[in-house]
Amino acid sequence: MTTEKDRGGAAGKAIDRPWVMRTYAGHSSAAESNALFRRNLAKGQTGLSVAFDLPTQTGYDADHPLAKGEVGKVGVPVAHLGDVRALFEQIPLAQMNTSMTINATAMWLLALYQVAAQEQGALPDELTGTTQNDIVKEYLSRGTYAFPPEASLRLSTDLIAYTVSNVPKWNPINICSYHLQEAGATPVQELAFALSTAIAVLDRVRDGGQVPADRFGDVVQRISFFVNAGVRFIEETCKMRAFVRLWDEICLNRYGVTDAKARRLRYGVQVNSLGLTEAQPENNVQRIVLEMLGVTLSKNARARAVQLPAWNEALGLPRPWDQQWSLRMQQVLAYESDLLEYEDIFDGSYVIEAKVNELVAGAQEEIDRVQAMGGAVVAVESGYLKQALVASHAERRQRIESGEQVVVGVNKFENTDPSPLTADLDGAIQTADPQAEAAALKSLQEWRDHRDAKAVEDALARLREAAKGTENLMQATLSCVRAGATTGEWSGVLREMFGEYRAPTGVSGSVGVSGGGEAIAAVRAKVAKTSEELGGRLRFLVGKPGLDGHSNGAEQVAVRARDVGFEVIYQGIRLTPEQIVAAAVAEDVHCVGLSILSGSHMELVPQVVKGLREAGLEDVPVVVGGIVPDADARALQSQGVAAVYTPKDYDLTGMMSNVVDVIRRANHL
């Protein structure tokens, strides 16, 4: 690793250069996000990590029905080249390292970024950064896919082939194990499923003929990974050392890469958000620090870039000050501690080596299993990977509920003095700009009104023709950007050509994992009694309205509901309120449960409630789960929502008991 001059440590001692420090940021509008980026850079952040809103991630313009309520909520809306110009105004892209959390529309966003950079005077070979572009994990955890797996893999590999020749310093794909852990993956599953994805992508690039065989090493050394680090930081350190070893072996033995530098595991980190708690959220600070240590302590397996969540992410949207606090954690570790002054402190530890060997063996066995199925894409389509993650997550939930897995402040040491950090809960988080959607709609219309409509039509026609064949789609995409096409128009052509897709939910294969126990038995009896009184088995519709693809919570609710005796209707992600109402009518359900984590609950939930009442389902209660601030929860209940559950309600069996009570009250039992 490169070194820099002494920063004040031991005299004359070479000190490693710190990792790239980022915060994951973006919200409301391009102009607001640009101001946030520049403030963060002024505070010492050394790279950008751009959060895009869900319509941008899934390829919809702000005026699409599915985008309603989602614009500017979890990131910045980007509909066209004008938005990207505003997003990076006064930020010299030739000198910036920019990470973009974008997958289904990664090709489109990189094309926008490249054209905006060229307008600044930057050359493509000067650009450094990363497009996430890992579509496989979208079918497993985040849910922001747009096209079927085969078509999505084409887009990913086309982008890789293009950048190797034209944007050589860019990381065209960020294979993500981060979201796998968020979906419940064990360390072995995280290693195995991420590396299986990398194999699927590299095999496709190797066999696709777009990159000459003698340049395949260039492809391998631009592959990066995005990993998760949980609070078990010794195990996480060992996981990363296992990652290094496995990746080196794959690159050497499967792909024949002899340059050791090209085989180096290059990865960035967002530490674990799954373990952050709403109860006693101040405890999240030490959790985040411990998680950061897991990916920085071992020099030979140290992250190249780190971004940390904020202490209050389980409460709502962090404020700039909260993000600054997380940045300062990194800076204290890098600049005040002596971490960077030493060689790898774990070399020679038989304890570490034994754990690494265990993880390597387990991961290799799982990789072999996936390869025997036909690879990662086949394992996605069959539902195997999703079922494995849902089952692992359910087992984790059960360990927490039983107290076997201690979570401080949640299931142990729950007594606490009032926290000054959360004395004003509504002020402890940032509220999304309520005018963001209206502003985006106005901007979109103005952009369409002032562009050359014929040039856009011609560019989209070229994209359509390219998609029919095997041509690399990047040049046609760049033409669409320069002509003034929008995110929704580009994606719309590809949806037309490739079709749409609904990924397996993984729920059916995970029924029964919660086992027995007195609490579950009691709720089963309660469900059975209520079913008998109402003349048929209780039916519970679990719905995810809007574009929020984080389905982990909804899946766990669906699994537990089936375990206690409900008949569960769960159709997966990305449904309109009208579709949810139609399903409730068709299935004659007794309760509707809505899961929303994107912040769009105040727009989407009332639409479902209104639709049910208009359909005559006055006696069907609606319950809501997600990251819902107290003020919003009160407002939803005043509009007819029967109950609101947030991350503090970790006891799913107790939640199911409460849902039965809600149904009994609604039916005057």
XYZ file of C-alpha atoms in Angstrom:
669
model
C 0.000 0.000 0.000
C 1.231 3.519 -0.713
C 2.483 5.597 2.172
C 2.575 9.220 3.113
C 4.798 11.313 5.365
C 4.535 11.129 9.130
C 1.374 12.836 10.413
C 2.678 13.215 13.920
C 3.103 9.546 14.872
C 6.361 7.771 15.643
C 9.203 9.781 14.135
C 10.315 8.528 10.749
C 7.728 5.737 10.608
C 5.947 5.281 7.284
C 2.191 5.579 7.642
C -0.344 4.047 5.286
C -2.577 6.374 3.343
C -6.116 6.357 4.795
C -8.993 4.806 2.901
C -11.373 6.993 0.889
C -13.910 8.483 3.311
C -17.465 8.922 2.100
C -20.966 9.548 3.360
C -23.936 8.154 1.442
C -25.889 11.255 0.515
C -28.500 12.713 -1.787
C -32.089 13.913 -1.334
C -34.893 16.186 -2.531
C -33.328 17.726 -5.656
C -30.097 17.954 -7.617
C -29.449 21.488 -6.330
C -30.029 20.531 -2.664
C -27.835 17.445 -3.026
C -25.075 19.469 -4.687
C -25.020 21.839 -1.725
C -24.829 18.842 0.653
C -21.973 17.283 -1.357
C -19.945 20.485 -1.247
C -20.501 20.888 2.513
C -19.377 17.312 3.122
C -16.260 17.741 0.986
C -15.414 20.885 2.926
C -15.569 18.833 6.154
C -12.862 16.472 4.950
C -14.804 13.822 3.063
C -12.523 12.510 0.297
C -15.031 10.978 -2.112
C -18.707 11.124 -3.043
C -21.271 8.362 -2.587
C -24.459 9.286 -4.409
C -27.858 8.070 -3.238
C -30.498 8.148 -5.976
C -34.218 8.123 -5.342
C -36.239 4.998 -6.123
C -37.761 6.198 -9.424
C -34.236 6.861 -10.728
C -33.004 3.483 -9.482
C -35.865 1.577 -11.083
C -36.058 3.575 -14.308
C -39.172 5.719 -13.958
C -39.730 9.416 -14.493
C -41.371 11.451 -11.729
C -44.742 11.435 -13.511
C -45.060 7.635 -13.617
C -47.833 6.253 -11.339
C -45.364 4.089 -9.397
C -43.194 7.133 -8.665
C -45.933 8.924 -6.731
C -44.765 9.615 -3.200
C -41.228 8.341 -3.873
C -39.567 11.289 -5.628
C -36.563 12.636 -3.700
C -37.271 10.475 -0.649
C -34.289 8.094 -0.319
C -31.967 9.948 -2.667
C -31.683 12.518 -5.416
C -34.016 12.366 -8.435
C -32.149 12.299 -11.756
C -34.312 12.388 -14.870
C -31.988 13.852 -17.499
C -28.646 15.499 -18.265
C -29.752 18.806 -16.769
C -30.167 17.160 -13.379
C -26.623 15.740 -13.499
C -25.191 19.118 -14.464
C -26.873 20.629 -11.399
C -25.887 17.708 -9.167
C -22.144 18.184 -9.795
C -21.996 21.934 -10.318
C -18.686 23.373 -9.018
C -17.395 19.839 -8.331
C -14.544 19.034 -10.766
C -15.311 15.491 -11.879
C -11.828 14.941 -13.324
C -10.523 15.159 -9.738
C -13.382 13.441 -7.884
C -13.824 9.789 -6.916
C -17.581 9.202 -7.199
C -19.445 6.094 -6.145
C -22.971 5.705 -7.482
C -25.383 3.266 -5.832
C -27.169 2.420 -9.048
C -27.879 -0.960 -10.607
C -30.705 -1.534 -13.095
C -30.034 1.887 -14.654
C -26.247 1.904 -14.074
C -25.449 2.235 -17.777
C -27.755 5.228 -18.054
C -26.291 7.009 -15.027
C -22.687 6.460 -16.106
C -23.565 7.817 -19.543
C -25.100 10.912 -17.919
C -22.028 11.291 -15.683
C -19.582 10.897 -18.582
C -21.347 13.502 -20.734
C -21.616 15.977 -17.824
C -17.902 15.463 -17.064
C -16.975 16.028 -20.705
C -18.957 19.276 -20.655
C -16.698 20.308 -17.736
C -13.651 19.504 -19.891
C -12.811 16.136 -18.326
C -11.675 13.257 -20.513
C -13.256 9.811 -20.008
C -9.881 8.310 -19.054
C -9.601 10.835 -16.196
C -12.785 9.697 -14.462
C -12.480 7.628 -11.294
C -15.277 6.066 -9.294
C -17.706 3.182 -9.232
C -21.105 2.209 -10.567
C -22.597 -0.470 -8.329
C -24.122 -2.339 -11.284
C -24.630 -5.634 -9.373
C -28.057 -6.723 -10.511
C -28.077 -10.211 -8.951
C -28.388 -8.933 -5.382
C -31.284 -6.708 -6.467
C -33.376 -9.839 -6.978
C -32.341 -11.026 -3.504
C -32.433 -7.985 -1.242
C -32.818 -4.409 -2.525
C -35.467 -4.971 -5.180
C -34.496 -2.171 -7.579
C -34.279 -4.430 -10.613
C -36.087 -3.398 -13.803
C -35.504 -6.186 -16.318
C -35.243 -10.016 -16.291
C -31.927 -11.527 -15.145
C -30.491 -12.345 -18.577
C -31.184 -8.864 -19.960
C -29.858 -7.262 -16.784
C -26.653 -9.277 -17.049
C -26.259 -8.054 -20.623
C -26.460 -4.447 -19.464
C -23.906 -5.104 -16.710
C -21.424 -6.832 -19.008
C -21.868 -4.269 -21.789
C -20.961 -1.557 -19.298
C -17.900 -3.485 -18.117
C -16.682 -4.050 -21.676
C -17.191 -0.373 -22.539
C -15.354 1.034 -19.518
C -12.312 -1.227 -19.876
C -11.602 0.379 -23.253
C -13.018 3.880 -22.760
C -13.089 4.768 -19.037
C -10.148 2.652 -17.817
C -9.902 4.055 -14.267
C -13.576 3.443 -13.541
C -14.842 0.472 -11.505
C -17.763 -0.658 -13.692
C -19.235 -3.044 -11.127
C -19.355 -3.291 -7.361
C -20.285 -6.869 -6.422
C -22.383 -6.412 -3.300
C -22.328 -8.642 -0.290
C -23.524 -5.707 1.823
C -27.186 -6.170 0.981
C -26.948 -9.924 1.395
C -26.034 -9.497 5.070
C -28.846 -6.969 5.444
C -31.172 -9.673 4.098
C -29.955 -12.122 6.736
C -26.917 -13.797 5.130
C -24.450 -15.567 7.388
C -20.742 -14.782 6.770
C -20.457 -17.987 4.718
C -23.495 -17.073 2.602
C -22.247 -13.519 2.171
C -18.911 -14.765 0.858
C -20.339 -17.511 -1.320
C -23.247 -15.648 -2.906
C -21.180 -12.540 -3.692
C -18.345 -14.551 -5.232
C -20.862 -16.639 -7.209
C -22.203 -13.373 -8.627
C -18.685 -12.272 -9.559
C -18.125 -15.596 -11.332
C -21.391 -15.206 -13.275
C -20.417 -11.713 -14.435
C -16.804 -12.544 -15.307
C -17.793 -15.712 -17.161
C -20.240 -13.668 -19.236
C -17.608 -11.024 -20.053
C -14.998 -13.684 -20.876
C -17.341 -15.613 -23.145
C -19.018 -12.572 -24.720
C -16.216 -11.708 -27.130
C -16.258 -7.949 -26.478
C -12.953 -7.938 -24.578
C -9.838 -9.531 -26.152
C -8.430 -12.438 -24.160
C -5.155 -10.600 -23.584
C -7.062 -7.768 -21.856
C -9.131 -9.927 -19.529
C -6.733 -9.145 -16.675
C -7.762 -5.494 -17.073
C -11.374 -6.532 -16.489
C -10.515 -8.511 -13.366
C -8.525 -5.717 -11.753
C -11.402 -3.244 -12.213
C -13.890 -5.510 -10.405
C -14.635 -4.143 -6.959
C -16.748 -5.366 -4.066
C -19.074 -3.621 -1.629
C -19.255 -5.447 1.662
C -20.996 -5.310 5.006
C -19.416 -5.379 8.446
C -21.437 -6.445 11.456
C -20.768 -5.877 15.129
C -18.973 -9.235 15.577
C -15.809 -7.526 14.439
C -13.410 -10.441 14.961
C -15.578 -12.642 12.755
C -15.900 -9.801 10.241
C -12.104 -9.389 10.150
C -11.772 -13.102 9.438
C -14.484 -12.872 6.784
C -12.528 -10.215 4.939
C -9.296 -12.214 5.132
C -11.248 -15.194 3.748
C -12.611 -12.937 0.987
C -9.054 -11.971 0.015
C -7.948 -15.595 -0.152
C -10.969 -16.868 -2.086
C -10.878 -14.037 -4.614
C -7.170 -14.561 -5.239
C -7.756 -18.284 -5.863
C -10.683 -17.648 -8.232
C -8.755 -15.084 -10.260
C -5.680 -17.318 -10.535
C -7.270 -20.740 -11.011
C -10.484 -19.947 -12.893
C -9.334 -16.980 -14.969
C -5.578 -17.463 -15.185
C -4.665 -13.983 -13.935
C -0.968 -14.231 -13.020
C -0.438 -10.593 -11.967
C -0.826 -10.602 -8.171
C -1.737 -6.905 -8.171
C -4.636 -7.550 -10.566
C -5.924 -10.284 -8.213
C -6.057 -7.985 -5.202
C -9.487 -7.746 -3.540
C -10.598 -4.146 -3.948
C -13.567 -3.325 -1.778
C -15.505 -0.553 -0.136
C -17.686 -0.800 2.939
C -20.939 0.457 4.341
C -21.085 -1.001 7.825
C -24.164 -2.812 9.048
C -27.514 -1.012 9.223
C -29.510 -4.159 10.021
C -28.284 -4.121 13.632
C -29.029 -0.449 14.302
C -31.806 -0.064 16.843
C -34.644 2.364 17.391
C -34.567 1.582 21.124
C -31.695 3.433 22.855
C -30.356 4.607 19.468
C -27.305 6.171 21.132
C -25.953 2.600 21.384
C -25.661 2.635 17.604
C -22.578 4.857 17.876
C -20.440 2.164 19.487
C -21.921 -0.452 17.167
C -20.807 1.578 14.154
C -17.285 2.020 15.564
C -16.899 -1.725 16.231
C -18.170 -2.510 12.744
C -15.656 -0.084 11.235
C -12.825 -1.883 13.053
C -13.761 -5.160 11.369
C -12.789 -3.788 7.955
C -9.821 -1.622 8.951
C -7.802 -3.558 11.564
C -6.282 -6.113 9.176
C -3.904 -4.295 6.822
C -3.876 -7.104 4.259
C -7.681 -7.088 4.085
C -8.351 -3.389 4.669
C -11.154 -1.560 2.865
C -10.284 0.923 0.128
C -13.295 3.106 0.954
C -15.588 3.360 3.978
C -18.968 4.977 4.512
C -20.774 4.746 7.826
C -24.474 4.993 8.640
C -25.658 7.540 11.181
C -26.744 6.749 14.745
C -30.384 7.671 14.026
C -31.050 5.814 10.767
C -33.535 3.494 12.501
C -35.542 6.633 13.389
C -35.621 8.333 10.004
C -33.513 10.385 7.595
C -30.210 11.531 9.184
C -29.433 15.229 9.305
C -26.147 16.674 7.929
C -24.803 16.882 11.506
C -25.512 13.165 12.041
C -23.591 12.343 8.873
C -20.751 14.563 10.050
C -20.571 12.598 13.317
C -20.084 9.385 11.322
C -17.409 11.018 9.176
C -15.574 12.159 12.311
C -15.517 8.549 13.570
C -13.491 7.621 10.506
C -11.209 10.608 10.836
C -10.423 9.920 14.493
C -9.496 6.315 13.694
C -7.362 7.255 10.685
C -5.649 10.397 12.003
C -5.544 10.079 15.803
C -4.982 6.358 16.366
C -1.833 4.436 15.423
C -3.735 1.924 13.277
C -1.995 2.873 10.027
C 1.535 2.656 11.436
C 1.817 -1.150 11.589
C 1.925 -4.199 9.383
C -0.981 -6.654 9.616
C -1.478 -7.271 13.330
C -3.262 -10.601 12.751
C -0.528 -12.359 10.787
C 0.585 -15.400 12.762
C -2.531 -15.645 14.918
C -3.635 -19.288 15.004
C -7.087 -18.212 16.271
C -7.645 -15.925 13.283
C -6.215 -18.449 10.847
C -8.499 -21.226 12.123
C -11.587 -19.048 11.710
C -10.487 -17.943 8.234
C -9.995 -21.583 7.215
C -13.468 -22.435 8.491
C -15.073 -19.611 6.523
C -13.128 -20.430 3.351
C -14.177 -24.091 3.501
C -17.843 -23.255 4.137
C -17.954 -20.634 1.399
C -16.241 -22.898 -1.129
C -18.771 -25.635 -0.441
C -21.645 -23.189 -1.030
C -20.002 -21.773 -4.193
C -19.696 -25.317 -5.539
C -23.381 -25.928 -4.778
C -24.429 -22.784 -6.692
C -22.147 -23.651 -9.621
C -23.626 -27.157 -9.761
C -27.079 -25.559 -10.163
C -25.834 -23.638 -13.190
C -24.509 -20.503 -11.523
C -25.863 -17.479 -9.692
C -28.481 -16.475 -12.278
C -30.066 -19.938 -12.279
C -29.946 -19.964 -8.471
C -31.841 -16.648 -8.468
C -34.473 -17.807 -10.937
C -35.044 -21.078 -9.061
C -35.567 -19.177 -5.807
C -32.751 -21.037 -4.026
C -30.719 -17.975 -3.046
C -33.730 -15.984 -1.876
C -35.111 -18.859 0.192
C -31.714 -19.357 1.853
C -31.560 -15.693 2.871
C -35.157 -15.544 4.137
C -34.537 -18.666 6.232
C -31.276 -17.278 7.693
C -32.969 -13.993 8.516
C -35.862 -15.781 10.188
C -33.415 -17.772 12.334
C -31.680 -14.522 13.350
C -35.008 -12.951 14.326
C -35.900 -15.989 16.405
C -32.558 -15.862 18.266
C -33.198 -12.219 19.161
C -36.778 -12.859 20.246
C -35.736 -15.784 22.442
C -32.906 -13.771 23.999
C -30.236 -16.167 22.712
C -28.752 -13.273 20.700
C -28.421 -10.244 22.954
C -29.158 -6.798 21.562
C -28.333 -4.219 24.213
C -31.252 -1.919 24.966
C -33.665 -4.101 23.006
C -33.906 -7.512 24.660
C -31.519 -6.888 27.567
C -30.516 -3.865 29.678
C -33.702 -2.124 28.631
C -33.901 0.268 31.607
C -32.609 3.668 30.582
C -32.595 7.313 31.539
C -34.263 9.632 29.036
C -31.901 10.433 26.175
C -31.221 14.094 25.341
C -30.558 12.965 21.765
C -34.157 11.872 21.318
C -35.938 14.279 23.657
C -37.449 15.858 20.549
C -38.028 12.832 18.316
C -39.462 14.873 15.471
C -36.407 17.136 15.543
C -33.900 14.256 15.768
C -34.229 13.447 12.080
C -34.414 15.336 8.829
C -37.746 15.652 7.050
C -37.812 15.188 3.304
C -38.794 18.306 1.359
C -42.553 17.969 0.753
C -42.205 20.080 -2.399
C -39.527 17.845 -3.967
C -41.980 15.873 -6.082
C -43.782 18.944 -7.413
C -40.436 20.570 -8.263
C -39.246 17.424 -10.056
C -42.465 17.239 -12.074
C -42.109 20.873 -13.115
C -38.438 20.413 -14.038
C -39.247 17.302 -16.062
C -41.948 19.077 -18.051
C -39.710 22.085 -18.725
C -36.936 19.783 -19.934
C -39.287 18.006 -22.326
C -40.679 21.307 -23.609
C -37.258 22.722 -24.518
C -35.514 19.754 -26.120
C -35.460 18.590 -29.750
C -38.226 15.984 -29.735
C -37.135 14.550 -33.104
C -33.572 14.035 -31.882
C -34.891 12.186 -28.816
C -37.161 10.019 -30.958
C -34.261 9.115 -33.269
C -31.930 8.301 -30.357
C -34.517 6.059 -28.694
C -35.125 4.309 -32.031
C -31.387 3.621 -32.272
C -31.430 2.169 -28.747
C -34.398 -0.036 -29.687
C -32.554 -1.411 -32.721
C -29.374 -2.031 -30.718
C -31.352 -3.917 -28.081
C -32.751 -6.258 -30.754
C -29.277 -7.537 -31.564
C -26.034 -8.101 -29.691
C -24.469 -4.639 -30.085
C -22.998 -3.050 -26.948
C -25.736 -0.699 -25.711
C -23.480 2.027 -24.302
C -23.009 4.058 -27.494
C -26.751 4.126 -28.142
C -27.260 5.124 -24.499
C -24.779 8.006 -24.825
C -26.716 9.184 -27.901
C -29.916 9.198 -25.820
C -28.222 11.289 -23.123
C -26.927 13.867 -25.605
C -30.303 14.080 -27.351
C -32.052 14.848 -24.056
C -33.912 11.606 -23.345
C -35.102 10.943 -19.815
C -34.496 8.099 -17.380
C -38.027 6.775 -17.888
C -37.787 6.965 -21.687
C -34.469 5.066 -21.815
C -35.750 2.404 -19.423
C -39.111 2.294 -21.185
C -37.507 1.257 -24.463
C -35.581 -1.521 -22.719
C -38.694 -2.689 -20.827
C -40.431 -2.860 -24.192
C -37.586 -4.934 -25.658
C -36.652 -7.111 -22.674
C -39.904 -7.347 -20.731
C -40.409 -6.942 -16.978
C -39.822 -9.412 -14.168
C -41.019 -10.333 -10.693
C -38.396 -12.105 -8.602
C -39.212 -15.052 -6.299
C -40.145 -13.877 -2.790
C -38.496 -16.777 -0.950
C -41.320 -16.831 1.585
C -42.928 -20.186 0.805
C -39.697 -22.125 1.291
C -39.147 -20.614 4.725
C -42.406 -21.442 6.472
C -41.996 -23.129 9.840
C -38.459 -21.994 10.648
C -39.585 -20.261 13.838
C -40.363 -23.650 15.422
C -42.590 -24.060 18.447
C -42.574 -22.412 21.820
C -45.298 -21.327 24.209
C -45.684 -17.839 22.743
C -46.201 -19.103 19.205
C -48.532 -21.842 20.409
C -50.646 -19.238 22.217
C -50.963 -17.073 19.110
C -51.785 -20.112 16.960
C -54.634 -20.898 19.335
C -55.804 -17.279 19.159
C -55.726 -17.335 15.333
C -57.620 -20.633 15.262
C -60.304 -19.358 17.680
C -60.822 -16.137 15.693
C -60.915 -18.066 12.409
C -63.647 -20.285 13.813
C -65.681 -17.297 15.004
C -65.425 -15.598 11.601
C -66.251 -18.761 9.689
C -62.988 -19.283 7.826
C -59.206 -19.168 8.154
C -57.833 -15.685 8.834
C -56.353 -14.157 5.679
C -53.613 -11.526 5.974
C -52.464 -9.514 2.955
C -48.885 -8.247 3.228
C -48.335 -5.493 0.656
C -45.461 -3.271 -0.412
C -46.844 -0.209 -2.179
C -44.617 2.075 -4.231
C -41.029 1.426 -5.275
C -39.475 0.447 -1.933
C -37.732 -2.855 -2.667
C -36.369 -3.497 0.822
C -38.606 -6.473 1.449
C -36.730 -8.169 4.313
C -39.160 -7.003 6.990
C -42.252 -7.814 4.929
C -40.913 -11.295 4.229
C -40.270 -11.967 7.909
C -43.773 -10.773 8.810
C -45.221 -13.055 6.104
C -43.213 -16.046 7.365
C -44.224 -15.502 10.998
C -47.872 -14.927 10.054
C -47.941 -18.304 8.304
C -46.179 -19.903 11.260
C -48.976 -18.807 13.614
C -51.758 -19.983 11.314
C -52.708 -17.102 9.012
C -53.290 -17.681 5.333
C -50.876 -15.122 3.904
C -51.167 -13.327 0.577
C -47.808 -11.793 -0.363
C -47.189 -10.803 -3.968
C -43.772 -9.206 -3.544
C -42.632 -5.657 -4.152
C -43.596 -2.717 -6.321
C -47.367 -2.579 -6.259
C -49.671 0.391 -6.718
C -52.255 1.130 -4.007
C -54.927 0.152 -6.529
C -53.344 -3.291 -7.048
C -53.197 -3.878 -3.287
C -56.865 -2.925 -2.897
C -57.813 -5.204 -5.798
C -55.941 -8.114 -4.163
C -57.653 -7.450 -0.838
C -61.054 -7.601 -2.536
C -60.227 -10.694 -4.609
C -58.768 -12.622 -1.658
C -61.486 -11.524 0.820
C -58.840 -10.726 3.445
C -59.336 -9.914 7.117
C -56.406 -7.483 7.436
C -54.001 -5.561 5.177
C -50.422 -5.008 6.344
C -48.357 -2.430 4.484
C -44.546 -2.301 4.677
C -42.788 0.919 3.638
C -39.213 1.918 4.456
C -38.687 4.653 1.859
C -40.486 7.437 3.743
C -43.457 7.494 1.355
C -45.938 6.198 3.938
C -47.829 9.489 4.268
C -48.596 9.504 0.541
C -49.227 5.798 -0.128
C -50.951 4.452 2.992
C -53.934 6.857 2.886
C -54.515 5.851 -0.749
C -54.842 2.198 0.286
C -57.144 3.048 3.209
C -59.341 5.181 0.965
C -59.413 2.496 -1.737
C -60.503 -0.188 0.714
C -63.317 1.980 2.045
C -64.482 2.846 -1.487
C -64.475 -0.890 -2.286
C -66.795 -1.497 0.651
C -64.220 -3.157 2.920
C -65.071 -1.047 5.950
C -64.285 -3.893 8.351
C -60.809 -4.668 6.945
C -58.232 -2.929 9.146
C -54.905 -1.613 7.814
C -51.685 -1.940 9.805
C -48.375 -0.367 8.793
C -44.748 -1.332 9.388
C -41.562 0.570 8.597
C -39.415 3.486 9.643
C -42.260 5.799 10.644
C -41.574 8.825 12.877
C -43.912 9.268 15.848
C -45.677 12.294 14.378
C -46.388 10.394 11.154
C -47.640 7.376 13.110
C -50.127 9.568 14.951
C -51.250 11.145 11.686
C -51.761 7.759 10.034
C -53.810 6.493 12.958
C -55.991 9.600 12.789
C -56.644 8.702 9.129
C -57.896 5.217 9.947
C -54.765 3.054 10.284
C -55.319 0.549 13.084
C -51.691 0.083 14.206
C -48.154 1.196 13.313
C -45.122 -1.010 13.958
C -41.533 0.291 13.839
C -38.099 -1.341 14.384
C -38.623 -1.264 18.160
C -41.362 -3.871 17.691
C -38.872 -6.671 17.161
C -41.109 -9.372 18.693
C -42.866 -10.690 15.586
C -44.918 -13.222 17.523
C -46.223 -10.443 19.763
C -46.940 -8.380 16.655
C -49.006 -11.248 15.216
C -50.981 -11.442 18.468
C -51.663 -7.725 18.178
C -52.824 -8.114 14.563
C -55.357 -10.727 15.719
C -56.603 -8.232 18.330
C -56.942 -5.614 15.585
C -59.017 -8.033 13.486
C -61.221 -8.942 16.459
C -61.925 -5.269 17.220
C -62.723 -4.538 13.575
C -65.234 -7.402 13.590
C -66.686 -6.505 17.029
C -65.616 -9.814 18.593
